[in-house]
mmCIF file of the C-alpha atoms, coordinates in Angstrom:
data_MODEL
# 
_entry.id   MODEL 
# 
loop_
_atom_site.group_PDB 
_atom_site.id 
_atom_site.type_symbol 
_atom_site.label_atom_id 
_atom_site.label_alt_id 
_atom_site.label_comp_id 
_atom_site.label_asym_id 
_atom_site.label_entity_id 
_atom_site.label_seq_id 
_atom_site.pdbx_PDB_ins_code 
_atom_site.Cartn_x 
_atom_site.Cartn_y 
_atom_site.Cartn_z 
_atom_site.occupancy 
_atom_site.B_iso_or_equiv 
_atom_site.pdbx_formal_charge 
_atom_site.auth_seq_id 
_atom_site.auth_comp_id 
_atom_site.auth_asym_id 
_atom_site.auth_atom_id 
_atom_site.pdbx_PDB_model_num 
ATOM 1   C CA . UNK A 1 1   ? -25.569 11.817  -12.453 1.00 0.00 ? 1   UNK A CA 1 
ATOM 2   C CA . UNK A 1 2   ? -26.540 8.543   -10.600 1.00 0.00 ? 2   UNK A CA 1 
ATOM 3   C CA . UNK A 1 3   ? -29.523 6.647   -11.012 1.00 0.00 ? 3   UNK A CA 1 
ATOM 4   C CA . UNK A 1 4   ? -32.738 6.649   -9.175  1.00 0.00 ? 4   UNK A CA 1 
ATOM 5   C CA . UNK A 1 5   ? -33.970 3.204   -9.612  1.00 0.00 ? 5   UNK A CA 1 
ATOM 6   C CA . UNK A 1 6   ? -37.600 2.361   -8.285  1.00 0.00 ? 6   UNK A CA 1 
ATOM 7   C CA . UNK A 1 7   ? -37.842 0.257   -5.138  1.00 0.00 ? 7   UNK A CA 1 
ATOM 8   C CA . UNK A 1 8   ? -40.162 -3.325  -4.828  1.00 0.00 ? 8   UNK A CA 1 
ATOM 9   C CA . UNK A 1 9   ? -42.093 -3.463  -1.867  1.00 0.00 ? 9   UNK A CA 1 
ATOM 10  C CA . UNK A 1 10  ? -42.804 -7.119  -1.136  1.00 0.00 ? 10  UNK A CA 1 
ATOM 11  C CA . UNK A 1 11  ? -46.163 -8.562  -2.046  1.00 0.00 ? 11  UNK A CA 1 
ATOM 12  C CA . UNK A 1 12  ? -48.768 -8.867  0.081   1.00 0.00 ? 12  UNK A CA 1 
ATOM 13  C CA . UNK A 1 13  ? -49.118 -12.302 1.730   1.00 0.00 ? 13  UNK A CA 1 
ATOM 14  C CA . UNK A 1 14  ? -52.314 -14.115 0.050   1.00 0.00 ? 14  UNK A CA 1 
ATOM 15  C CA . UNK A 1 15  ? -55.073 -14.275 2.426   1.00 0.00 ? 15  UNK A CA 1 
ATOM 16  C CA . UNK A 1 16  ? -55.816 -17.460 1.564   1.00 0.00 ? 16  UNK A CA 1 
ATOM 17  C CA . UNK A 1 17  ? -52.677 -18.790 3.321   1.00 0.00 ? 17  UNK A CA 1 
ATOM 18  C CA . UNK A 1 18  ? -52.825 -20.831 6.561   1.00 0.00 ? 18  UNK A CA 1 
ATOM 19  C CA . UNK A 1 19  ? -52.027 -19.808 10.089  1.00 0.00 ? 19  UNK A CA 1 
ATOM 20  C CA . UNK A 1 20  ? -48.182 -21.689 11.259  1.00 0.00 ? 20  UNK A CA 1 
ATOM 21  C CA . UNK A 1 21  ? -48.558 -23.755 13.792  1.00 0.00 ? 21  UNK A CA 1 
ATOM 22  C CA . UNK A 1 22  ? -47.052 -23.658 17.060  1.00 0.00 ? 22  UNK A CA 1 
ATOM 23  C CA . UNK A 1 23  ? -44.427 -26.174 18.427  1.00 0.00 ? 23  UNK A CA 1 
ATOM 24  C CA . UNK A 1 24  ? -45.490 -25.148 21.942  1.00 0.00 ? 24  UNK A CA 1 
ATOM 25  C CA . UNK A 1 25  ? -46.581 -28.256 24.087  1.00 0.00 ? 25  UNK A CA 1 
ATOM 26  C CA . UNK A 1 26  ? -50.732 -27.955 24.676  1.00 0.00 ? 26  UNK A CA 1 
ATOM 27  C CA . UNK A 1 27  ? -52.022 -27.304 28.101  1.00 0.00 ? 27  UNK A CA 1 
ATOM 28  C CA . UNK A 1 28  ? -54.963 -28.060 29.679  1.00 0.00 ? 28  UNK A CA 1 
ATOM 29  C CA . UNK A 1 29  ? -57.027 -26.992 32.948  1.00 0.00 ? 29  UNK A CA 1 
ATOM 30  C CA . UNK A 1 30  ? -56.236 -29.702 34.623  1.00 0.00 ? 30  UNK A CA 1 
ATOM 31  C CA . UNK A 1 31  ? -52.822 -29.862 34.870  1.00 0.00 ? 31  UNK A CA 1 
ATOM 32  C CA . UNK A 1 32  ? -50.601 -27.531 37.204  1.00 0.00 ? 32  UNK A CA 1 
ATOM 33  C CA . UNK A 1 33  ? -48.924 -24.879 34.995  1.00 0.00 ? 33  UNK A CA 1 
ATOM 34  C CA . UNK A 1 34  ? -45.421 -26.074 33.939  1.00 0.00 ? 34  UNK A CA 1 
ATOM 35  C CA . UNK A 1 35  ? -42.132 -24.426 35.304  1.00 0.00 ? 35  UNK A CA 1 
ATOM 36  C CA . UNK A 1 36  ? -39.880 -23.528 32.504  1.00 0.00 ? 36  UNK A CA 1 
ATOM 37  C CA . UNK A 1 37  ? -37.366 -25.939 30.941  1.00 0.00 ? 37  UNK A CA 1 
ATOM 38  C CA . UNK A 1 38  ? -34.121 -25.332 30.045  1.00 0.00 ? 38  UNK A CA 1 
ATOM 39  C CA . UNK A 1 39  ? -33.380 -28.626 27.871  1.00 0.00 ? 39  UNK A CA 1 
ATOM 40  C CA . UNK A 1 40  ? -33.082 -28.829 24.530  1.00 0.00 ? 40  UNK A CA 1 
ATOM 41  C CA . UNK A 1 41  ? -35.900 -28.366 21.916  1.00 0.00 ? 41  UNK A CA 1 
ATOM 42  C CA . UNK A 1 42  ? -38.249 -30.897 21.006  1.00 0.00 ? 42  UNK A CA 1 
ATOM 43  C CA . UNK A 1 43  ? -37.682 -31.492 17.175  1.00 0.00 ? 43  UNK A CA 1 
ATOM 44  C CA . UNK A 1 44  ? -40.723 -30.888 15.456  1.00 0.00 ? 44  UNK A CA 1 
ATOM 45  C CA . UNK A 1 45  ? -42.018 -32.182 12.006  1.00 0.00 ? 45  UNK A CA 1 
ATOM 46  C CA . UNK A 1 46  ? -40.868 -30.039 9.285   1.00 0.00 ? 46  UNK A CA 1 
ATOM 47  C CA . UNK A 1 47  ? -43.107 -26.989 7.642   1.00 0.00 ? 47  UNK A CA 1 
ATOM 48  C CA . UNK A 1 48  ? -45.306 -28.105 4.554   1.00 0.00 ? 48  UNK A CA 1 
ATOM 49  C CA . UNK A 1 49  ? -43.892 -26.883 1.945   1.00 0.00 ? 49  UNK A CA 1 
ATOM 50  C CA . UNK A 1 50  ? -45.329 -23.057 0.452   1.00 0.00 ? 50  UNK A CA 1 
ATOM 51  C CA . UNK A 1 51  ? -48.714 -23.181 -0.971  1.00 0.00 ? 51  UNK A CA 1 
ATOM 52  C CA . UNK A 1 52  ? -48.485 -21.017 -4.631  1.00 0.00 ? 52  UNK A CA 1 
ATOM 53  C CA . UNK A 1 53  ? -51.550 -19.300 -5.019  1.00 0.00 ? 53  UNK A CA 1 
ATOM 54  C CA . UNK A 1 54  ? -50.555 -17.283 -8.372  1.00 0.00 ? 54  UNK A CA 1 
ATOM 55  C CA . UNK A 1 55  ? -48.190 -18.705 -11.062 1.00 0.00 ? 55  UNK A CA 1 
ATOM 56  C CA . UNK A 1 56  ? -44.371 -17.830 -12.029 1.00 0.00 ? 56  UNK A CA 1 
ATOM 57  C CA . UNK A 1 57  ? -45.727 -15.787 -15.100 1.00 0.00 ? 57  UNK A CA 1 
ATOM 58  C CA . UNK A 1 58  ? -48.201 -13.600 -13.003 1.00 0.00 ? 58  UNK A CA 1 
ATOM 59  C CA . UNK A 1 59  ? -44.602 -12.146 -11.492 1.00 0.00 ? 59  UNK A CA 1 
ATOM 60  C CA . UNK A 1 60  ? -44.751 -8.939  -12.699 1.00 0.00 ? 60  UNK A CA 1 
ATOM 61  C CA . UNK A 1 61  ? -42.101 -7.507  -15.088 1.00 0.00 ? 61  UNK A CA 1 
ATOM 62  C CA . UNK A 1 62  ? -41.244 -4.484  -13.280 1.00 0.00 ? 62  UNK A CA 1 
ATOM 63  C CA . UNK A 1 63  ? -39.573 -6.690  -10.657 1.00 0.00 ? 63  UNK A CA 1 
ATOM 64  C CA . UNK A 1 64  ? -37.919 -8.814  -13.243 1.00 0.00 ? 64  UNK A CA 1 
ATOM 65  C CA . UNK A 1 65  ? -36.332 -5.812  -14.681 1.00 0.00 ? 65  UNK A CA 1 
ATOM 66  C CA . UNK A 1 66  ? -34.902 -4.766  -11.238 1.00 0.00 ? 66  UNK A CA 1 
ATOM 67  C CA . UNK A 1 67  ? -33.883 -7.979  -10.861 1.00 0.00 ? 67  UNK A CA 1 
ATOM 68  C CA . UNK A 1 68  ? -31.889 -8.355  -13.772 1.00 0.00 ? 68  UNK A CA 1 
ATOM 69  C CA . UNK A 1 69  ? -30.544 -4.752  -12.901 1.00 0.00 ? 69  UNK A CA 1 
ATOM 70  C CA . UNK A 1 70  ? -29.172 -5.852  -9.342  1.00 0.00 ? 70  UNK A CA 1 
ATOM 71  C CA . UNK A 1 71  ? -27.706 -8.872  -11.060 1.00 0.00 ? 71  UNK A CA 1 
ATOM 72  C CA . UNK A 1 72  ? -25.756 -7.114  -13.688 1.00 0.00 ? 72  UNK A CA 1 
ATOM 73  C CA . UNK A 1 73  ? -24.571 -4.923  -10.891 1.00 0.00 ? 73  UNK A CA 1 
ATOM 74  C CA . UNK A 1 74  ? -23.496 -8.040  -8.364  1.00 0.00 ? 74  UNK A CA 1 
ATOM 75  C CA . UNK A 1 75  ? -21.867 -9.221  -11.981 1.00 0.00 ? 75  UNK A CA 1 
ATOM 76  C CA . UNK A 1 76  ? -19.986 -5.867  -12.157 1.00 0.00 ? 76  UNK A CA 1 
ATOM 77  C CA . UNK A 1 77  ? -18.682 -5.921  -8.384  1.00 0.00 ? 77  UNK A CA 1 
ATOM 78  C CA . UNK A 1 78  ? -17.585 -9.172  -8.522  1.00 0.00 ? 78  UNK A CA 1 
ATOM 79  C CA . UNK A 1 79  ? -15.633 -8.533  -11.966 1.00 0.00 ? 79  UNK A CA 1 
ATOM 80  C CA . UNK A 1 80  ? -14.357 -5.194  -9.897  1.00 0.00 ? 80  UNK A CA 1 
ATOM 81  C CA . UNK A 1 81  ? -13.082 -7.725  -7.330  1.00 0.00 ? 81  UNK A CA 1 
ATOM 82  C CA . UNK A 1 82  ? -11.107 -9.858  -9.013  1.00 0.00 ? 82  UNK A CA 1 
ATOM 83  C CA . UNK A 1 83  ? -9.372  -7.510  -11.197 1.00 0.00 ? 83  UNK A CA 1 
ATOM 84  C CA . UNK A 1 84  ? -8.331  -6.138  -7.276  1.00 0.00 ? 84  UNK A CA 1 
ATOM 85  C CA . UNK A 1 85  ? -7.431  -9.228  -6.267  1.00 0.00 ? 85  UNK A CA 1 
ATOM 86  C CA . UNK A 1 86  ? -5.268  -9.947  -9.635  1.00 0.00 ? 86  UNK A CA 1 
ATOM 87  C CA . UNK A 1 87  ? -3.637  -6.826  -8.766  1.00 0.00 ? 87  UNK A CA 1 
ATOM 88  C CA . UNK A 1 88  ? -2.614  -7.023  -4.966  1.00 0.00 ? 88  UNK A CA 1 
ATOM 89  C CA . UNK A 1 89  ? -1.617  -11.072 -6.476  1.00 0.00 ? 89  UNK A CA 1 
ATOM 90  C CA . UNK A 1 90  ? 0.869   -8.921  -8.878  1.00 0.00 ? 90  UNK A CA 1 
ATOM 91  C CA . UNK A 1 91  ? 1.761   -6.391  -5.932  1.00 0.00 ? 91  UNK A CA 1 
ATOM 92  C CA . UNK A 1 92  ? 2.688   -9.322  -3.365  1.00 0.00 ? 92  UNK A CA 1 
ATOM 93  C CA . UNK A 1 93  ? 4.932   -11.527 -6.131  1.00 0.00 ? 93  UNK A CA 1 
ATOM 94  C CA . UNK A 1 94  ? 6.838   -8.348  -6.874  1.00 0.00 ? 94  UNK A CA 1 
ATOM 95  C CA . UNK A 1 95  ? 7.411   -8.029  -3.409  1.00 0.00 ? 95  UNK A CA 1 
ATOM 96  C CA . UNK A 1 96  ? 8.284   -11.367 -2.656  1.00 0.00 ? 96  UNK A CA 1 
ATOM 97  C CA . UNK A 1 97  ? 10.398  -11.143 -5.783  1.00 0.00 ? 97  UNK A CA 1 
ATOM 98  C CA . UNK A 1 98  ? 12.481  -7.668  -4.259  1.00 0.00 ? 98  UNK A CA 1 
ATOM 99  C CA . UNK A 1 99  ? 12.901  -8.850  -0.692  1.00 0.00 ? 99  UNK A CA 1 
ATOM 100 C CA . UNK A 1 100 ? 14.769  -11.947 -2.661  1.00 0.00 ? 100 UNK A CA 1 
ATOM 101 C CA . UNK A 1 101 ? 16.823  -9.751  -4.328  1.00 0.00 ? 101 UNK A CA 1 
ATOM 102 C CA . UNK A 1 102 ? 17.608  -7.979  -1.056  1.00 0.00 ? 102 UNK A CA 1 
ATOM 103 C CA . UNK A 1 103 ? 17.929  -11.390 0.985   1.00 0.00 ? 103 UNK A CA 1 
ATOM 104 C CA . UNK A 1 104 ? 20.608  -12.184 -2.083  1.00 0.00 ? 104 UNK A CA 1 
ATOM 105 C CA . UNK A 1 105 ? 22.384  -8.785  -1.784  1.00 0.00 ? 105 UNK A CA 1 
ATOM 106 C CA . UNK A 1 106 ? 22.874  -8.933  1.851   1.00 0.00 ? 106 UNK A CA 1 
ATOM 107 C CA . UNK A 1 107 ? 24.123  -12.858 1.697   1.00 0.00 ? 107 UNK A CA 1 
ATOM 108 C CA . UNK A 1 108 ? 26.690  -11.346 -0.787  1.00 0.00 ? 108 UNK A CA 1 
ATOM 109 C CA . UNK A 1 109 ? 27.801  -8.478  1.134   1.00 0.00 ? 109 UNK A CA 1 
ATOM 110 C CA . UNK A 1 110 ? 31.285  -8.900  1.966   1.00 0.00 ? 110 UNK A CA 1 
ATOM 111 C CA . UNK A 1 111 ? 31.205  -6.620  5.420   1.00 0.00 ? 111 UNK A CA 1 
ATOM 112 C CA . UNK A 1 112 ? 35.186  -6.953  6.267   1.00 0.00 ? 112 UNK A CA 1 
ATOM 113 C CA . UNK A 1 113 ? 35.837  -5.488  3.205   1.00 0.00 ? 113 UNK A CA 1 
ATOM 114 C CA . UNK A 1 114 ? 33.789  -2.963  3.568   1.00 0.00 ? 114 UNK A CA 1 
ATOM 115 C CA . UNK A 1 115 ? 35.310  -1.814  6.936   1.00 0.00 ? 115 UNK A CA 1 
ATOM 116 C CA . UNK A 1 116 ? 38.780  -2.006  5.307   1.00 0.00 ? 116 UNK A CA 1 
ATOM 117 C CA . UNK A 1 117 ? 37.956  0.217   2.844   1.00 0.00 ? 117 UNK A CA 1 
ATOM 118 C CA . UNK A 1 118 ? 36.809  2.461   5.677   1.00 0.00 ? 118 UNK A CA 1 
ATOM 119 C CA . UNK A 1 119 ? 39.408  2.210   8.025   1.00 0.00 ? 119 UNK A CA 1 
ATOM 120 C CA . UNK A 1 120 ? 42.070  2.730   4.557   1.00 0.00 ? 120 UNK A CA 1 
ATOM 121 C CA . UNK A 1 121 ? 39.448  6.006   3.629   1.00 0.00 ? 121 UNK A CA 1 
ATOM 122 C CA . UNK A 1 122 ? 39.866  6.890   7.211   1.00 0.00 ? 122 UNK A CA 1 
ATOM 123 C CA . UNK A 1 123 ? 44.099  7.254   7.186   1.00 0.00 ? 123 UNK A CA 1 
ATOM 124 C CA . UNK A 1 124 ? 43.807  8.678   3.997   1.00 0.00 ? 124 UNK A CA 1 
ATOM 125 C CA . UNK A 1 125 ? 41.817  11.807  5.671   1.00 0.00 ? 125 UNK A CA 1 
ATOM 126 C CA . UNK A 1 126 ? 43.920  11.687  8.251   1.00 0.00 ? 126 UNK A CA 1 
ATOM 127 C CA . UNK A 1 127 ? 47.376  11.769  6.483   1.00 0.00 ? 127 UNK A CA 1 
ATOM 128 C CA . UNK A 1 128 ? 45.520  15.127  5.015   1.00 0.00 ? 128 UNK A CA 1 
ATOM 129 C CA . UNK A 1 129 ? 46.695  18.398  6.267   1.00 0.00 ? 129 UNK A CA 1 
ATOM 130 C CA . UNK A 1 130 ? 43.965  20.460  8.586   1.00 0.00 ? 130 UNK A CA 1 
ATOM 131 C CA . UNK A 1 131 ? 43.440  24.605  8.421   1.00 0.00 ? 131 UNK A CA 1 
ATOM 132 C CA . UNK A 1 132 ? 46.467  25.711  10.044  1.00 0.00 ? 132 UNK A CA 1 
ATOM 133 C CA . UNK A 1 133 ? 48.897  23.899  7.961   1.00 0.00 ? 133 UNK A CA 1 
ATOM 134 C CA . UNK A 1 134 ? 47.275  24.798  5.610   1.00 0.00 ? 134 UNK A CA 1 
ATOM 135 C CA . UNK A 1 135 ? 46.867  28.361  6.217   1.00 0.00 ? 135 UNK A CA 1 
ATOM 136 C CA . UNK A 1 136 ? 51.195  28.919  6.672   1.00 0.00 ? 136 UNK A CA 1 
ATOM 137 C CA . UNK A 1 137 ? 51.953  27.329  3.124   1.00 0.00 ? 137 UNK A CA 1 
ATOM 138 C CA . UNK A 1 138 ? 49.153  29.888  1.771   1.00 0.00 ? 138 UNK A CA 1 
ATOM 139 C CA . UNK A 1 139 ? 51.299  32.762  3.485   1.00 0.00 ? 139 UNK A CA 1 
ATOM 140 C CA . UNK A 1 140 ? 54.690  31.604  2.692   1.00 0.00 ? 140 UNK A CA 1 
ATOM 141 C CA . UNK A 1 141 ? 53.610  30.968  -1.081  1.00 0.00 ? 141 UNK A CA 1 
ATOM 142 C CA . UNK A 1 142 ? 52.624  34.897  -1.119  1.00 0.00 ? 142 UNK A CA 1 
ATOM 143 C CA . UNK A 1 143 ? 55.800  35.688  0.357   1.00 0.00 ? 143 UNK A CA 1 
ATOM 144 C CA . UNK A 1 144 ? 57.792  33.507  -1.610  1.00 0.00 ? 144 UNK A CA 1 
ATOM 145 C CA . UNK A 1 145 ? 55.865  34.868  -5.080  1.00 0.00 ? 145 UNK A CA 1 
ATOM 146 C CA . UNK A 1 146 ? 56.239  38.641  -3.850  1.00 0.00 ? 146 UNK A CA 1 
ATOM 147 C CA . UNK A 1 147 ? 60.070  38.531  -3.453  1.00 0.00 ? 147 UNK A CA 1 
ATOM 148 C CA . UNK A 1 148 ? 60.941  36.731  -6.604  1.00 0.00 ? 148 UNK A CA 1 
ATOM 149 C CA . UNK A 1 149 ? 57.951  38.908  -8.427  1.00 0.00 ? 149 UNK A CA 1 
ATOM 150 C CA . UNK A 1 150 ? 60.585  41.948  -7.705  1.00 0.00 ? 150 UNK A CA 1 
ATOM 151 C CA . UNK A 1 151 ? 63.557  40.348  -8.176  1.00 0.00 ? 151 UNK A CA 1 
ATOM 152 C CA . UNK A 1 152 ? 62.945  39.476  -11.847 1.00 0.00 ? 152 UNK A CA 1 
ATOM 153 C CA . UNK A 1 153 ? 61.634  42.537  -12.081 1.00 0.00 ? 153 UNK A CA 1 
ATOM 154 C CA . UNK A 1 154 ? 64.877  44.153  -11.068 1.00 0.00 ? 154 UNK A CA 1 
ATOM 155 C CA . UNK A 1 155 ? 67.309  42.235  -12.631 1.00 0.00 ? 155 UNK A CA 1 
ATOM 156 C CA . UNK A 1 156 ? 65.013  40.358  -15.613 1.00 0.00 ? 156 UNK A CA 1 
ATOM 157 C CA . UNK A 1 157 ? 65.386  36.635  -16.815 1.00 0.00 ? 157 UNK A CA 1 
ATOM 158 C CA . UNK A 1 158 ? 69.191  36.233  -17.901 1.00 0.00 ? 158 UNK A CA 1 
ATOM 159 C CA . UNK A 1 159 ? 69.094  35.509  -21.832 1.00 0.00 ? 159 UNK A CA 1 
ATOM 160 C CA . UNK A 1 160 ? 65.318  36.775  -22.065 1.00 0.00 ? 160 UNK A CA 1 
ATOM 161 C CA . UNK A 1 161 ? 65.163  40.333  -21.104 1.00 0.00 ? 161 UNK A CA 1 
ATOM 162 C CA . UNK A 1 162 ? 66.905  42.394  -18.889 1.00 0.00 ? 162 UNK A CA 1 
ATOM 163 C CA . UNK A 1 163 ? 65.510  44.474  -15.584 1.00 0.00 ? 163 UNK A CA 1 
ATOM 164 C CA . UNK A 1 164 ? 62.479  46.341  -15.844 1.00 0.00 ? 164 UNK A CA 1 
ATOM 165 C CA . UNK A 1 165 ? 63.098  48.250  -12.840 1.00 0.00 ? 165 UNK A CA 1 
ATOM 166 C CA . UNK A 1 166 ? 65.771  51.089  -12.477 1.00 0.00 ? 166 UNK A CA 1 
ATOM 167 C CA . UNK A 1 167 ? 68.737  50.076  -10.378 1.00 0.00 ? 167 UNK A CA 1 
# 
């Protein structure tokens, strides 16, 4: 649940505060109206220091309380910012280490050796039989297996058993 804090309205200005002085030149009745000047403004005297009507102890405790809460929140925000900054710094360092490792791996990579290995592998693949050769071998193997099985059943294996089929 969010904490709702009261707002503090600025205190009304004291009634005894003097009117601010203007830095514009005074024009008399006898002189003609001045044309607008685009020159740099004339230096003026420094403003008088503010007059303190009330002592510092007259500040409301409620305002001091709210000010201290605001300062605490600002401190927490600064701590979070510092933590995020530390995390980002570590991430940046890790990324730089990884980039260094990739650079060293690329430098150690032997492109010519890899090219030779790929060429040797391509020669081995090209030397393997294709589908037509494999089907022909399978058919020849099946036919020879059937013929040999019939011969063994008809004549038997000499020295082990005789023929199983009638002659």
